[in-house]
Amino acid sequence: MSGILDRIIPMLLTLPGVLVAISIHEYGHALAAYKMGDNTAKAQGRLTLNPLKHLDPIGFLCLLIFRFGWAKPVPVNPRNFGNPRRDDIIVSLAGVGMNLLTSIIFIFIMKIGLQWGFLYNMGSMGQILYTMLYGAAYINIGLMVFNLIPIPPLDGHHVVQDIVGFKAVKFYHEYAQYIRIGLIILLFTGFLGRFIVPVISGIYGLLFNIIM
C-alpha cells in the first residue's frame, strides 16, 4: 500500500502544475491567433484559462505520469492571418513561450522560498509546497520541450512546415495517423523519455542556476 501511495501522492501534488501548464499553453496559442486576426479559437470557447476546455485525455495522463505530454490543439485558421507563414510561426511558438515564462515564474518563487527560508520553516507543508513548485516548473518545461518535436500535430511541426513549405513535409501528413500511434508507443515504452528527460532536466537546471 505504501508503494502505491508513494506513486499517487506525487501525482496529486503535480496535478495543479499540469492544469496550469495545459491552460497557459493553449491560451497562449488562442491569444496569439486572436491578436493575429484569427478568432476561430475564441469562437469555439478556447480563448480561456479553463483547463477543462483544453484537456486531451491521453496527453493529460502522459503529463501526470511522465511529466511531458500534450493538450487538445487550439483550432487555428492561418488564412485569417495578415502574413500566414510568419503569423502561424508566432502562434505555434506562443504556447511553448508561455510555458517557458511560467516555469521561470515558478522557479523564481521557489528560489525566493529557499533563500528566504520560509520553505524550510514551514516543515512538512514547506516540503509539499516545494514539490508542487518544482513539479509545476518541470512540467511546464516538459510540455514546452515535447511540443517542439517536429511531428504533427505538435507545435514544432507547424514551425518546420511554415519554414520549409507544405510540400517538403507532405510525408508527415500522409502518414500522420501512424506517426502519432508510433509516438504514443515510444512514449509509453519509455524509449522517448530517454531522449526527452535529459533535455527537460538540463533546461530546468540551467534556469534554476541563472535565476537570482
Coordinates of N, CA and C in Angstrom, one line a residue, residues 91-203:
V91 N 2.2 32.1 -33.6 CA 1.1 31.4 -32.9 C 1.6 30.0 -32.4
S92 N 2.3 29.3 -33.2 CA 2.8 28.0 -32.9 C 3.8 28.1 -31.7
L93 N 4.6 29.1 -31.6 CA 5.6 29.3 -30.6 C 5.1 30.0 -29.3
A94 N 3.9 30.5 -29.5 CA 3.3 31.3 -28.3 C 3.0 30.3 -27.1
G95 N 2.5 29.1 -27.4 CA 2.3 28.2 -26.4 C 3.5 27.8 -25.6
V96 N 4.6 27.4 -26.3 CA 5.8 27.0 -25.6 C 6.4 28.2 -24.9
G97 N 6.3 29.4 -25.5 CA 6.8 30.6 -24.9 C 6.1 30.8 -23.6
M98 N 4.8 30.6 -23.5 CA 4.1 30.8 -22.3 C 4.5 29.8 -21.2
N99 N 4.8 28.6 -21.6 CA 5.3 27.5 -20.7 C 6.6 27.9 -20.2
L100 N 7.5 28.4 -21.0 CA 8.8 28.8 -20.6 C 8.7 30.0 -19.5
L101 N 7.9 31.0 -19.8 CA 7.7 32.1 -18.9 C 7.1 31.6 -17.6
T102 N 6.2 30.7 -17.6 CA 5.5 30.2 -16.4 C 6.5 29.4 -15.6
S103 N 7.3 28.6 -16.2 CA 8.3 27.8 -15.5 C 9.3 28.7 -14.8
I104 N 9.7 29.8 -15.4 CA 10.6 30.8 -14.8 C 10.0 31.4 -13.6
I105 N 8.7 31.7 -13.7 CA 8.0 32.3 -12.5 C 8.0 31.3 -11.3
F106 N 7.7 30.0 -11.6 CA 7.6 29.0 -10.5 C 9.0 28.8 -9.9
I107 N 10.0 28.8 -10.7 CA 11.4 28.6 -10.2 C 11.8 29.9 -9.4
F108 N 11.4 31.0 -9.8 CA 11.7 32.3 -9.1 C 11.0 32.2 -7.7
I109 N 9.8 31.8 -7.7 CA 9.1 31.7 -6.4 C 9.8 30.7 -5.5
M110 N 10.2 29.6 -6.1 CA 10.8 28.5 -5.3 C 12.2 29.0 -4.8
K111 N 12.9 29.7 -5.5 CA 14.2 30.2 -5.1 C 14.1 31.3 -4.0
I112 N 13.1 32.1 -4.1 CA 12.8 33.0 -3.0 C 12.5 32.3 -1.7
G113 N 11.6 31.3 -1.8 CA 11.3 30.4 -0.7 C 12.5 29.8 -0.1
L114 N 13.4 29.3 -0.9 CA 14.6 28.6 -0.4 C 15.6 29.6 0.2
Q115 N 15.8 30.8 -0.5 CA 16.8 31.7 0.0 C 16.3 32.5 1.2
W116 N 15.0 32.8 1.3 CA 14.5 33.5 2.5 C 14.1 32.5 3.6
G117 N 14.1 31.2 3.3 CA 14.0 30.2 4.4 C 12.6 29.8 4.7
F118 N 11.6 30.4 4.1 CA 10.2 30.1 4.6 C 9.8 28.6 4.2
L119 N 10.4 28.1 3.1 CA 10.1 26.7 2.7 C 10.6 25.8 3.8
Y120 N 11.8 26.1 4.4 CA 12.3 25.3 5.4 C 11.6 25.4 6.7
N121 N 11.2 26.7 7.0 CA 10.5 27.0 8.3 C 9.1 26.4 8.4
M122 N 8.5 26.1 7.2 CA 7.1 25.6 7.2 C 7.0 24.1 7.4
G123 N 8.2 23.4 7.6 CA 8.2 22.0 7.9 C 7.7 21.2 6.8
S124 N 6.7 20.2 7.1 CA 6.2 19.3 6.1 C 5.4 20.1 5.0
M125 N 4.7 21.2 5.4 CA 4.0 22.0 4.5 C 4.9 22.6 3.5
G126 N 6.1 23.0 3.9 CA 7.1 23.6 3.1 C 7.6 22.6 2.0
Q127 N 7.7 21.3 2.5 CA 8.1 20.3 1.6 C 7.1 20.0 0.5
I128 N 5.8 20.1 0.9 CA 4.7 19.9 -0.1 C 4.7 21.0 -1.1
L129 N 4.9 22.3 -0.6 CA 4.9 23.4 -1.4 C 6.0 23.4 -2.4
Y130 N 7.2 23.0 -1.9 CA 8.4 22.8 -2.8 C 8.1 21.8 -3.9
T131 N 7.5 20.7 -3.5 CA 7.2 19.6 -4.5 C 6.3 20.1 -5.6
M132 N 5.3 20.9 -5.2 CA 4.3 21.5 -6.1 C 5.0 22.5 -7.0
L133 N 5.8 23.4 -6.5 CA 6.5 24.4 -7.3 C 7.5 23.7 -8.3
Y134 N 8.2 22.7 -7.8 CA 9.2 22.0 -8.6 C 8.4 21.3 -9.7
G135 N 7.3 20.6 -9.4 CA 6.6 19.9 -10.4 C 6.0 20.8 -11.4
A136 N 5.5 21.9 -11.0 CA 4.9 22.9 -11.9 C 5.9 23.4 -12.9
A137 N 7.1 23.8 -12.4 CA 8.2 24.3 -13.2 C 8.6 23.2 -14.2
Y138 N 8.8 22.0 -13.7 CA 9.3 20.9 -14.5 C 8.3 20.5 -15.6
I139 N 7.0 20.5 -15.3 CA 6.0 20.0 -16.2 C 5.8 21.1 -17.3
N140 N 5.9 22.4 -17.0 CA 5.9 23.4 -18.0 C 7.0 23.3 -19.0
I141 N 8.2 23.0 -18.5 CA 9.3 22.8 -19.4 C 9.1 21.5 -20.2
G142 N 8.6 20.5 -19.6 CA 8.3 19.2 -20.3 C 7.3 19.4 -21.4
L143 N 6.2 20.2 -21.2 CA 5.2 20.5 -22.2 C 5.9 21.3 -23.3
M144 N 6.8 22.2 -23.0 CA 7.5 23.0 -24.0 C 8.3 22.2 -24.9
V145 N 9.2 21.3 -24.2 CA 10.1 20.5 -25.0 C 9.4 19.5 -25.9
F146 N 8.4 18.8 -25.3 CA 7.7 17.8 -26.1 C 7.0 18.4 -27.3
N147 N 6.4 19.6 -27.1 CA 5.7 20.3 -28.2 C 6.6 20.8 -29.3
L148 N 7.9 20.9 -29.0 CA 8.8 21.4 -30.1 C 9.3 20.3 -31.0
I149 N 8.9 19.0 -30.7 CA 9.2 17.9 -31.6 C 8.5 18.1 -32.9
P150 N 9.2 18.1 -34.0 CA 8.6 18.4 -35.3 C 7.8 17.2 -35.9
I151 N 6.8 16.8 -35.2 CA 5.9 15.7 -35.6 C 4.4 16.2 -35.4
P152 N 3.6 16.1 -36.5 CA 2.2 16.6 -36.4 C 1.4 15.8 -35.3
P153 N 0.6 16.5 -34.5 CA 0.2 17.9 -34.7 C 0.9 18.8 -33.7
L154 N 2.1 18.5 -33.3 CA 2.8 19.3 -32.3 C 3.3 20.6 -32.9
D155 N 3.6 21.5 -32.0 CA 4.0 22.9 -32.5 C 5.2 22.9 -33.3
G156 N 6.2 22.1 -33.0 CA 7.4 22.0 -33.8 C 7.2 21.7 -35.2
H157 N 6.2 20.9 -35.5 CA 5.9 20.5 -36.9 C 5.3 21.7 -37.7
H158 N 4.5 22.5 -37.0 CA 3.9 23.7 -37.6 C 5.0 24.7 -38.0
V159 N 6.0 24.9 -37.1 CA 7.1 25.8 -37.3 C 7.9 25.3 -38.5
V160 N 8.3 24.0 -38.5 CA 9.1 23.5 -39.7 C 8.3 23.6 -41.0
Q161 N 7.0 23.3 -40.9 CA 6.2 23.4 -42.2 C 6.1 24.8 -42.7
D162 N 6.0 25.8 -41.8 CA 5.9 27.2 -42.2 C 7.3 27.7 -42.8
I163 N 8.4 27.1 -42.3 CA 9.7 27.5 -42.8 C 10.0 26.8 -44.1
V164 N 9.8 25.5 -44.3 CA 10.2 24.8 -45.5 C 9.1 24.6 -46.5
G165 N 7.9 24.9 -46.1 CA 6.7 24.7 -47.0 C 6.1 23.4 -46.9
F166 N 4.8 23.3 -47.3 CA 4.0 22.1 -47.1 C 4.5 20.9 -47.9
K167 N 5.0 21.2 -49.1 CA 5.4 20.0 -49.9 C 6.6 19.3 -49.3
A168 N 7.4 20.0 -48.6 CA 8.6 19.4 -48.0 C 8.3 18.5 -46.9
V169 N 7.1 18.7 -46.2 CA 6.7 17.8 -45.1 C 5.4 17.1 -45.4
K170 N 5.1 16.9 -46.7 CA 3.9 16.2 -47.2 C 3.8 14.8 -46.6
F171 N 5.0 14.2 -46.5 CA 5.1 12.8 -46.0 C 4.4 12.7 -44.6
Y172 N 4.7 13.7 -43.7 CA 4.1 13.7 -42.4 C 2.6 13.7 -42.4
H173 N 2.0 14.4 -43.3 CA 0.6 14.5 -43.4 C 0.0 13.2 -43.9
E174 N 0.7 12.6 -44.9 CA 0.1 11.3 -45.5 C 0.1 10.2 -44.5
Y175 N 1.1 10.2 -43.5 CA 1.2 9.1 -42.6 C 1.1 9.6 -41.1
A176 N 0.3 10.8 -41.0 CA 0.2 11.4 -39.7 C -0.4 10.5 -38.6
Q177 N -1.4 9.7 -39.0 CA -2.1 8.9 -38.0 C -1.1 7.8 -37.5
Y178 N -0.3 7.2 -38.4 CA 0.6 6.2 -38.0 C 1.8 6.8 -37.2
I179 N 2.2 8.0 -37.5 CA 3.3 8.6 -36.8 C 2.8 8.9 -35.3
R180 N 1.6 9.3 -35.2 CA 1.1 9.6 -33.8 C 1.0 8.4 -33.0
I181 N 0.5 7.3 -33.6 CA 0.5 6.0 -32.9 C 1.9 5.6 -32.5
G182 N 2.8 5.7 -33.4 CA 4.2 5.4 -33.1 C 4.8 6.2 -32.0
L183 N 4.4 7.5 -32.0 CA 4.9 8.4 -30.9 C 4.3 8.0 -29.6
I184 N 3.1 7.6 -29.5 CA 2.5 7.2 -28.3 C 3.1 5.9 -27.8
I185 N 3.4 5.0 -28.7 CA 4.1 3.7 -28.3 C 5.5 4.0 -27.7
L186 N 6.2 4.9 -28.4 CA 7.6 5.2 -27.9 C 7.5 5.9 -26.6
L187 N 6.4 6.6 -26.3 CA 6.2 7.3 -25.1 C 5.9 6.4 -23.9
F188 N 5.0 5.5 -24.1 CA 4.6 4.5 -23.1 C 5.6 3.4 -22.8
T189 N 6.5 3.1 -23.8 CA 7.5 2.2 -23.6 C 8.8 2.8 -22.9
G190 N 8.8 4.1 -22.8 CA 9.9 4.8 -22.1 C 11.0 5.1 -23.0
F191 N 10.9 4.7 -24.3 CA 12.0 5.0 -25.2 C 12.2 6.4 -25.5
L192 N 11.1 7.1 -25.7 CA 11.2 8.6 -25.9 C 11.7 9.4 -24.8
G193 N 11.4 8.9 -23.6 CA 11.8 9.6 -22.3 C 13.3 9.6 -22.2
R194 N 14.0 8.6 -22.8 CA 15.5 8.5 -22.7 C 16.1 9.7 -23.3
F195 N 15.4 10.3 -24.3 CA 16.0 11.4 -25.0 C 15.4 12.8 -24.5
I196 N 14.1 12.8 -24.1 CA 13.5 14.0 -23.7 C 13.8 14.4 -22.3
V197 N 13.8 13.4 -21.4 CA 14.0 13.7 -20.0 C 15.4 14.5 -19.7
P198 N 16.5 14.0 -20.3 CA 17.7 14.8 -20.1 C 17.7 16.2 -20.6
V199 N 16.9 16.5 -21.7 CA 16.8 17.8 -22.2 C 15.9 18.7 -21.2
I200 N 14.8 18.1 -20.7 CA 14.0 18.8 -19.8 C 14.8 19.1 -18.5
S201 N 15.5 18.1 -18.0 CA 16.3 18.3 -16.8 C 17.4 19.3 -17.0
G202 N 18.0 19.3 -18.1 CA 19.0 20.3 -18.4 C 18.5 21.7 -18.5
I203 N 17.4 21.9 -19.1 CA 16.8 23.2 -19.2 C 16.4 23.7 -17.8

